[in-house]
XYZ file of C-alpha atoms in Angstrom:
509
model
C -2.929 -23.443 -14.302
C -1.627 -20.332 -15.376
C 0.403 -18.344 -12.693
C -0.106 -14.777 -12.200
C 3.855 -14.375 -13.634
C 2.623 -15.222 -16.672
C 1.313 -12.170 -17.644
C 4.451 -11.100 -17.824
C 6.391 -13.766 -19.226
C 3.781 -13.824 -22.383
C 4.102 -10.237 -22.846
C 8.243 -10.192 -22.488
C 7.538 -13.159 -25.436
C 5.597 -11.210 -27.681
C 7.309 -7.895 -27.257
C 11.132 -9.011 -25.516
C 12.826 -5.362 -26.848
C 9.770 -3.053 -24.844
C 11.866 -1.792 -21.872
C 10.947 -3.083 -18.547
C 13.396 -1.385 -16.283
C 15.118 2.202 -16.129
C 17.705 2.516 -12.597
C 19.638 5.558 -13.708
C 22.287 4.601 -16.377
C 20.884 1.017 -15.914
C 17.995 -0.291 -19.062
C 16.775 -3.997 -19.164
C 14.467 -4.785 -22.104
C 11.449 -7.406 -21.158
C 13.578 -10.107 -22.868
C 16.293 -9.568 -20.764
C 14.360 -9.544 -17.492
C 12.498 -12.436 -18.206
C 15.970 -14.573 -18.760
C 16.845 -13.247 -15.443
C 13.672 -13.884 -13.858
C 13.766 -17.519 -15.097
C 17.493 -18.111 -13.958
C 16.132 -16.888 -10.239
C 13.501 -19.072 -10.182
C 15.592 -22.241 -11.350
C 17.880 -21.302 -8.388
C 15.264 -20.944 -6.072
C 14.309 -24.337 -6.753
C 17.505 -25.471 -6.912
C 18.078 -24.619 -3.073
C 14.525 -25.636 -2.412
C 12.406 -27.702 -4.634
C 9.144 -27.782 -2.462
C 6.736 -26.251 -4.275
C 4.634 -23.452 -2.657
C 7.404 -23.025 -0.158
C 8.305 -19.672 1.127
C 10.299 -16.808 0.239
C 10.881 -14.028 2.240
C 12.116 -11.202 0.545
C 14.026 -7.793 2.829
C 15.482 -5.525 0.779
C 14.695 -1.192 -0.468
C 13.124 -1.149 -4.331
C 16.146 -2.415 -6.316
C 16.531 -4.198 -9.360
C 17.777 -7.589 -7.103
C 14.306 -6.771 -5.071
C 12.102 -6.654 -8.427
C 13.952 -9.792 -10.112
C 14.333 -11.982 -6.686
C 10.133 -11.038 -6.236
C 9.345 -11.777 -9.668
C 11.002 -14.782 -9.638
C 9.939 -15.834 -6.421
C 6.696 -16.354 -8.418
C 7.868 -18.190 -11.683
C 9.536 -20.594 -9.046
C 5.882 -21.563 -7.924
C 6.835 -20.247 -3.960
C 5.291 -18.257 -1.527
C 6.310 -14.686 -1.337
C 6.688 -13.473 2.048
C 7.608 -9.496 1.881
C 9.680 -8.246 4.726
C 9.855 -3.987 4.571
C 13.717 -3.247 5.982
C 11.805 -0.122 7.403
C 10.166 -2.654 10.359
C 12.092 -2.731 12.741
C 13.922 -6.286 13.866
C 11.795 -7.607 16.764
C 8.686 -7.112 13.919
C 10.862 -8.660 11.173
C 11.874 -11.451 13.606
C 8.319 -12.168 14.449
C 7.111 -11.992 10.526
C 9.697 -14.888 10.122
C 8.976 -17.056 12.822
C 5.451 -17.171 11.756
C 6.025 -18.193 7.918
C 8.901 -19.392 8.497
C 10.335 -19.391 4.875
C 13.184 -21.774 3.377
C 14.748 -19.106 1.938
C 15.424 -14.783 2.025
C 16.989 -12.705 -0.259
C 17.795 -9.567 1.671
C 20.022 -6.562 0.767
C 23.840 -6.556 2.446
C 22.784 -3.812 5.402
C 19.409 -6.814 6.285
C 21.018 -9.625 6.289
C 22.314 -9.760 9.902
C 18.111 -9.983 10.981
C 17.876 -12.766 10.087
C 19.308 -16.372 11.508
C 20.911 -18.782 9.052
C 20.393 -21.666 10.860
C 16.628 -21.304 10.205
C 16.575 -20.287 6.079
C 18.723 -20.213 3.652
C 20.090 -16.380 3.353
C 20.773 -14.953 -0.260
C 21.955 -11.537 -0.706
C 20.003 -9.303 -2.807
C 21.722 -5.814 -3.365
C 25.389 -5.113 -1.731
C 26.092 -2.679 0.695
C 26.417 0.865 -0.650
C 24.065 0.252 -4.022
C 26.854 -1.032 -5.833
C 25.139 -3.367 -8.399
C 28.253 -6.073 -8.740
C 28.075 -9.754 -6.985
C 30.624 -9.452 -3.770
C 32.528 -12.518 -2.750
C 31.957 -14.328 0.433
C 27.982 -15.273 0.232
C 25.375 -16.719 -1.393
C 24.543 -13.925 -3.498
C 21.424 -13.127 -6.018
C 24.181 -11.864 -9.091
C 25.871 -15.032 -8.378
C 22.811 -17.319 -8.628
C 22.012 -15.545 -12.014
C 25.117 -16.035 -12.988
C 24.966 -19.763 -12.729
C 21.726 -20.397 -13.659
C 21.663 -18.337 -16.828
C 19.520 -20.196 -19.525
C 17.908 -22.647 -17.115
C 14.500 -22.801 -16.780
C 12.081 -23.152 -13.470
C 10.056 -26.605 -13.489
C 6.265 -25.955 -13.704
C 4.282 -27.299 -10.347
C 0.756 -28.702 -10.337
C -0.844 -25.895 -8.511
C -4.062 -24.869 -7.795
C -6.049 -21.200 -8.118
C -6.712 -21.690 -4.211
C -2.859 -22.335 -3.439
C -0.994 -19.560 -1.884
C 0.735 -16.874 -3.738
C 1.890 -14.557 -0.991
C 1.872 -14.089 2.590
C 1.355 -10.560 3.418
C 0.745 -8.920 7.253
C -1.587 -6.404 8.476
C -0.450 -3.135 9.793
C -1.032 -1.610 12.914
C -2.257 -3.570 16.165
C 0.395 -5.074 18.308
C 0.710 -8.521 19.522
C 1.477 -11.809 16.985
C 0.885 -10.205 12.988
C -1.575 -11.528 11.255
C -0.796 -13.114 7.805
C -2.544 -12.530 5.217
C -3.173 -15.447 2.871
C -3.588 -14.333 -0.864
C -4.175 -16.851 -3.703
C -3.496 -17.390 -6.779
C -6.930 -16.700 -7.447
C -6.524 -13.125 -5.746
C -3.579 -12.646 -7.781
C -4.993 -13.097 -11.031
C -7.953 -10.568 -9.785
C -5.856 -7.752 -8.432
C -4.029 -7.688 -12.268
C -7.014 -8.224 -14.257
C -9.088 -5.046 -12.145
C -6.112 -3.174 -11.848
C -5.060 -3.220 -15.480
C -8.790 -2.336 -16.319
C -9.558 0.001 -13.452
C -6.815 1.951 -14.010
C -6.529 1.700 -18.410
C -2.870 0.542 -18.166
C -0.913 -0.119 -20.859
C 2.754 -0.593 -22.776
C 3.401 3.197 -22.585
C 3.090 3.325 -18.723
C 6.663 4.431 -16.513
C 5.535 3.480 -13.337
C 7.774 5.170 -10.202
C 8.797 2.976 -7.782
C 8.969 5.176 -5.300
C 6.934 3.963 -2.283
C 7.819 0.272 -0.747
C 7.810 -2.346 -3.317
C 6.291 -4.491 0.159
C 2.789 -2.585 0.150
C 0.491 -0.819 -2.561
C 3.151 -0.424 -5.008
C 3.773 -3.552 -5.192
C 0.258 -4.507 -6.771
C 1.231 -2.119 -10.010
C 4.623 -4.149 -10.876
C 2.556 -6.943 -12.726
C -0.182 -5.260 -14.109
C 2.610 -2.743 -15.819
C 4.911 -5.168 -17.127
C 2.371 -7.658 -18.336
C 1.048 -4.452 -21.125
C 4.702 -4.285 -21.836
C 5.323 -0.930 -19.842
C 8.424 0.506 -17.526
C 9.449 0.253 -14.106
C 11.639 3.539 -13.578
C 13.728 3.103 -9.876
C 14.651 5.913 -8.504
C 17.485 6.204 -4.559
C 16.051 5.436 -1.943
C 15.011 6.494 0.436
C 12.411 8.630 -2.418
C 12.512 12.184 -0.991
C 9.697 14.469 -2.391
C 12.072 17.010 -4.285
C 13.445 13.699 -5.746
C 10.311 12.134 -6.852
C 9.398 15.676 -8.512
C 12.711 15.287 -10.669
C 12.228 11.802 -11.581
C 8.998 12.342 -12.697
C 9.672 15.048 -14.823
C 12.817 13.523 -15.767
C 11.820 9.939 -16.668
C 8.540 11.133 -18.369
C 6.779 9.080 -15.306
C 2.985 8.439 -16.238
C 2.031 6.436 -13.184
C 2.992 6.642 -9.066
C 1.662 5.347 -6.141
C 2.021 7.614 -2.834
C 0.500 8.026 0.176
C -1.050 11.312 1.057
C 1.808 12.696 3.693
C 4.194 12.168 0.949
C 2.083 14.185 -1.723
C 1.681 16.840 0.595
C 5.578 17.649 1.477
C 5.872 17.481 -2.790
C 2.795 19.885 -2.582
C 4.819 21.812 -0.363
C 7.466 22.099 -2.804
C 8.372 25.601 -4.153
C 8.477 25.361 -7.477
C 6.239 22.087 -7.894
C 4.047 23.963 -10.184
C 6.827 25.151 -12.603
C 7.429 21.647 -13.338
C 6.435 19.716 -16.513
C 3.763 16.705 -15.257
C 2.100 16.544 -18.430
C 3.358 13.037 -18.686
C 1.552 11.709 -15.638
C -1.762 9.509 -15.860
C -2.335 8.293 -12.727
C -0.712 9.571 -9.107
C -2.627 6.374 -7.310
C -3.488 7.658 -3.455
C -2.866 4.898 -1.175
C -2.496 3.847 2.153
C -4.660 6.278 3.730
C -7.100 8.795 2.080
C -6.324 12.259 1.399
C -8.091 15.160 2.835
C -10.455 16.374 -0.006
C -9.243 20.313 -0.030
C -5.844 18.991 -0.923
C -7.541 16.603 -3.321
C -9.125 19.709 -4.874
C -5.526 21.995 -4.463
C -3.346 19.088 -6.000
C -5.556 18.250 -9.194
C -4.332 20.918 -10.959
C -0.602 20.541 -9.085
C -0.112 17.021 -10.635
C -1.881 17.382 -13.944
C -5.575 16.530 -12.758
C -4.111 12.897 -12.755
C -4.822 12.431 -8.776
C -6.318 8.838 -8.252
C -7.580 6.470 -5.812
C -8.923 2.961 -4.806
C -9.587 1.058 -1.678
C -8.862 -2.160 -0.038
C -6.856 -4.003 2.665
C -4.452 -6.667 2.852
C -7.444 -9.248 3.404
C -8.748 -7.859 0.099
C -6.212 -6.272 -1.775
C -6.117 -2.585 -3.159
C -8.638 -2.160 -6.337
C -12.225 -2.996 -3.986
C -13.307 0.202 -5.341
C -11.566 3.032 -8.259
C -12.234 6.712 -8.292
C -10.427 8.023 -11.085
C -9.667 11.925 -11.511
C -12.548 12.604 -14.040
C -15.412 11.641 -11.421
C -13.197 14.197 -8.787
C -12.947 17.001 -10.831
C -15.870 19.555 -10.855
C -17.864 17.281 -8.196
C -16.313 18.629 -4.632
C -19.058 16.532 -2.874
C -17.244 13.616 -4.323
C -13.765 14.331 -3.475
C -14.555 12.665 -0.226
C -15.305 9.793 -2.209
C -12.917 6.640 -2.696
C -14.929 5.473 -5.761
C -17.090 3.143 -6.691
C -17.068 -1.055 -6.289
C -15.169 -2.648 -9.314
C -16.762 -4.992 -11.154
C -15.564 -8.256 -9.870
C -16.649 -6.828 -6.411
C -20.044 -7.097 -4.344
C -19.862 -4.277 -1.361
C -22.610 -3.312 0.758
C -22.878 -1.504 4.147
C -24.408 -4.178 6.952
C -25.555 -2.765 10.670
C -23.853 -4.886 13.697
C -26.479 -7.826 13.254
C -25.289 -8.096 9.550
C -28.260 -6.940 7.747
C -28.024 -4.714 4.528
C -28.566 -1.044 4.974
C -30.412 0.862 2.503
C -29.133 3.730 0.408
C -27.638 6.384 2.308
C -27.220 4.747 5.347
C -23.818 4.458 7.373
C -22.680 0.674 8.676
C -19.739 -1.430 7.761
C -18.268 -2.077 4.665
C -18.881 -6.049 3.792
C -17.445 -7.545 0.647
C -17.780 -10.113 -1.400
C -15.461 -10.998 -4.048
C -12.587 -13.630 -5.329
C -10.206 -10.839 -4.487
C -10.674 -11.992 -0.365
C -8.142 -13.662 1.236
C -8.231 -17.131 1.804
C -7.748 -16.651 6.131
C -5.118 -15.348 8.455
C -1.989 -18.185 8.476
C -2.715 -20.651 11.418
C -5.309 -18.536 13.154
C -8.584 -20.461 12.384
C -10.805 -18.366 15.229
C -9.751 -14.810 14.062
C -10.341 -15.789 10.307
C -14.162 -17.039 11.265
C -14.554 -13.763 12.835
C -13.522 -11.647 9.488
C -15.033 -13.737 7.197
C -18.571 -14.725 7.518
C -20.971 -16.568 5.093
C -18.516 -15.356 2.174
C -18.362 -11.992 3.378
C -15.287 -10.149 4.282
C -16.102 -8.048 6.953
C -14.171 -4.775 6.774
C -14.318 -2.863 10.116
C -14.592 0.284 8.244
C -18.014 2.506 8.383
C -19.043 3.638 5.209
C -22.451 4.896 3.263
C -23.082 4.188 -0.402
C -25.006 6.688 -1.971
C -27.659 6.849 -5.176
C -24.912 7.031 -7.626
C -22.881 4.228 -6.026
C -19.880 6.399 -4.836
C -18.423 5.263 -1.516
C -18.150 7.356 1.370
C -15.552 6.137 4.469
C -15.968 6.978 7.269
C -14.024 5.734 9.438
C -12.535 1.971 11.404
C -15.582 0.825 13.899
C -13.129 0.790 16.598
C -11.792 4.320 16.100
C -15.424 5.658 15.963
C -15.765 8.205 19.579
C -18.759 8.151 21.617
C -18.926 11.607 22.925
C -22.057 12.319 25.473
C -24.251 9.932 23.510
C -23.239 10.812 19.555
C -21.211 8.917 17.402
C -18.185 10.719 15.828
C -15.763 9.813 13.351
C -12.516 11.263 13.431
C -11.968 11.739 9.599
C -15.128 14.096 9.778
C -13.016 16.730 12.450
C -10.092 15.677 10.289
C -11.473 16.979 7.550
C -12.211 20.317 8.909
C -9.136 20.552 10.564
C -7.139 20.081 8.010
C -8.437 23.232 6.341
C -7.258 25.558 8.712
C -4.290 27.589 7.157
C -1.970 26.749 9.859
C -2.167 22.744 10.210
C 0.301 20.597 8.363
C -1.338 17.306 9.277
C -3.781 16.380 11.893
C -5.078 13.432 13.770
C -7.876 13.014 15.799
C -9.095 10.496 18.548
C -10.954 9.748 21.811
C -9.458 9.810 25.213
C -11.569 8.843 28.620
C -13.985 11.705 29.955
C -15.874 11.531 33.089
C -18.274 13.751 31.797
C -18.570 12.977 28.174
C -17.649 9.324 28.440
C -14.946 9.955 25.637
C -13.454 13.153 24.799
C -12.796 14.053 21.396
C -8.705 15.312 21.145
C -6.626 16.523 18.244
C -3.171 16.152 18.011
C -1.485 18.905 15.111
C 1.885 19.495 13.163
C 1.658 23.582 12.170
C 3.680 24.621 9.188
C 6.479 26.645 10.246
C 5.770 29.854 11.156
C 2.400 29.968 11.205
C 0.681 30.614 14.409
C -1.275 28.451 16.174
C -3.810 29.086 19.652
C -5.778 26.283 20.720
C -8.675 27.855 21.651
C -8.560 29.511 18.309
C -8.574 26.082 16.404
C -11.125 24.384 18.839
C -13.758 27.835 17.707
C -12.553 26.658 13.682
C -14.178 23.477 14.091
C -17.498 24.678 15.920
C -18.175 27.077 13.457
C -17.964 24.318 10.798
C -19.283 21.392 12.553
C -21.392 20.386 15.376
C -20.030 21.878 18.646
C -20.276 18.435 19.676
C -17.896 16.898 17.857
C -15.089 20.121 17.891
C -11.951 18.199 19.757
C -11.808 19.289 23.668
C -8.656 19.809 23.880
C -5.916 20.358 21.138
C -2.359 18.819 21.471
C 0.239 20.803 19.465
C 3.368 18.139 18.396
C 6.555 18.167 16.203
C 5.799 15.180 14.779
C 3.127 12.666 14.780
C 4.139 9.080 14.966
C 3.913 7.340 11.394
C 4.394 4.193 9.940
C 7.022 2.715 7.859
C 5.231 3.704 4.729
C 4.570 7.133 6.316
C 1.178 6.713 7.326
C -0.145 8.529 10.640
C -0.673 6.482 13.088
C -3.979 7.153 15.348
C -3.832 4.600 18.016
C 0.187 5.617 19.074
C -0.974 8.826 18.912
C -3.732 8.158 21.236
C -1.759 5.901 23.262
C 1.075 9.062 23.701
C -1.615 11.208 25.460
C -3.410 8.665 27.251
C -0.334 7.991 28.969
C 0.542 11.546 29.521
């Protein structure tokens, strides 16, 4: 069976001079990668030879990050990513529950993680310095040593696990995700076509390597294109530069990043006419900055939609179908074409055209369960359907509408609201920087609908004014009740806003 690495390895054969990596003064052609990637994997193996065995890998996007993930999967092992950003109780539990053989983390990680129970390599060195340092088992060193070896090929299957990849968000024990080889070889094959990749792509690596990103490294280096690194962490003045710089064609980012870089001064002095795709991930955008940045970053903005369960590329919306439509900027796209989604109401039966229920999918880019939890992987997946938890309506033309997670929905004196509809609105108003809305307990209302705001500096901002904003726009029904002004709103490691803390901050209060 082929492995999803090969796509890469074939391509570095047919074309080994294409350049596959740009880190400042730093070029590796796809020949030279591939040697390296093959000398990993042999070492891998060498320290453990069970195939499918796991890999966890804890480290910023470096070269040693890219090369030890790369080949993590030419060594026929599980890749387990571990984002430095969590914080060490959450790291501690993500090993304990895949327990992998080995981890490669960078120099500043290494102390999370206990010796005694995996073998420990070190990726980067402390301070970005590129050299092997004495002392450890170290990833230059294995390189090194294993130069010119090549990994043993494993009898594997398209069912077998490729990575082991956890859910964001709710507290308790994480939930592993289980993607396949088969889910692999899907995610490259719709991304490449989704997106029209190909050799003359510089992808930024400029969001975590460990989420959305990390689905464009194949793709891109299997058409013989670039992976341009930039320091971490990526700051938006310093993605601007880079991308002008390195003549960047494609970036993933999640909105609150692409906002700060649309707050940028002189963003629109800048020469973008390199860039193909900026990919929107990780949470949608709101669609008046959709419609503000298309012009901003060379009408290139982008989207899809999936989750861990089904990875990224469920549906596509590329820039064409979002400019001149403003209806369909709140759109994420429509299904790809290895992809069966409907809407189902809570019994499970398909909704007609138009209607709103929960996104259900079909497809061999679903998961194959949650690691060791049998019960809560019966309860997602259901007579070959993955079932979401998101609301959505399909319309005539097949564009996809979100509207929100079931659970977040608020039931305010009998109607249904969804928060990304007040969002929406919100986010319009000249003085709010980013917004988030939820439900807290009402006695009179059942739930109350709340807003909690950031306000761009020096812009004024009266509650009462922002609550009339919203009624003149929407239903008075669904205008928030009251309106919490903060600094800051709690985010994510990949800098998405986080509802449920936010909810949690005021319900306590």
């Amino acid at each position: 069976m082929d492995l999803p690495i090969d796509h890469f390895l074939r391509a570095a054969a047919k074309a080994p001079d294409r350049i596959a990596i740009k880190d400042g003064d730093l070029t590796l052609t796809h020949g030279d990668l591939a040697a390296r990637v093959n000398a990993v994997a042999a070492a891998l193996q060498d320290i453990d030879p069970a195939p499918q065995s796991r890999v966890g890998i804890c480290g910023y996007n470096t070269v040693e990050h890219l090369t030890a993930f790369l080949g993590t999967l030419a060594a026929g092992k599980t890749w387990v990513p571990l984002n430095p950003r969590n914080g060490a109780e959450e790291l501690t539990r993500m090993a304990e529950v895949t327990a992998p053989s080995i981890i490669v983390a960078d120099a500043d990680c290494m102390d999370r993680f206990d010796p005694g129970k995996a073998t420990v390599v070190r990726g980067r060195p402390t301070g970005g310095s590129q050299h092997a340092c004495g002392g450890d088992l170290n990833l230059a060193a294995l390189m090194s040593d294993f130069a010119g070896r090549m990994p043993k090929r494993h009898d594997l299957a398209p069912d077998d696990v490729q990575a082991i990849k956890f859910t964001g968000g709710s507290s308790g024990r994480p939930k592993g995700v289980q993607q396949t080889y088969r889910v692999w070889h899907t995610c490259i094959d719709l991304m490449t076509r989704a997106f029209e990749l190909d050799g003359d792509d510089r992808n930024l690596l400029a969001a975590p390597m460990t989420h959305g990103t990390g689905t464009l490294l194949v793709p891109i280096l299997a058409q013989g294109g670039t992976q341009v690194f930039m320091p971490q962490p990526a700051r938006p003045a310093a993605i601007i530069e880079a991308i002008e710089k390195d003549r960047v064609t494609t970036v993933f980012l999640p909105p609150t990043v692409i906002y700060m870089m649309m707050a940028e001064e002189d963003l629109t002095k800048r020469d973008f006419k390199s860039l193909k795709h900026v990919i929107v991930g990780g949470a949608a955008m709101r669609p008046d900055e959709i419609k503000r940045g298309l012009p901003m970053f060379n009408n290139a903005l982008e989207t899809c939609y999936g989750q861990t369960e089904v990875p990224q590329i469920v549906t596509v919306m590329r820039s064409r179908d979002w400019l001149n439509n403003d209806h369909r900027l709140a759109s994420c796209g429509r299904a790809t074409d290895r992809c069966d989604l409907r809407v189902v109401d809570p019994e499970g039966n398909f909704l007609p055209t138009g209607q709103a229920g929960e996104i259900v999918i079909k497809s061999e880019l679903v998961m194959k369960g949650y690691l060791d939890m049998p019960d809560a992987t019966a309860e997602t997946i259901k007579d070959g359907w993955l079932y979401t938890g998101d609301v959505a309506a399909i319309e005539e033309d097949g564009f996809i509408y979100i509207k929100d997670r079931i659970r977040d929905m608020i039931v305010t004196g009998g109607f249904n609201v969804f928060p990304s509809d007040v969002e929406a609105v919100l986010g319009q108003h000249p003085a709010v920087k980013e917004c988030v809305v939820f439900g807290l307990p009402d006695d009179k209302w059942g739930e109350a609908v709340q807003a909690a705001i950031e306000i761009h500096a020096g812009q004024p901002a009266d509650e009462d004014e922002i609550i009339q904003y919203v009624k003149s726009r929407l239903d008075s029904v669904k205008a928030p009740k009251r309106v919490h002004f903060v600094d800051e709103l709690p985010r994510s490691p990949v800098g998405k806003v986080l509802r449920r803390e936010a909810k949690a901050q005021f319900q306590e209060a």
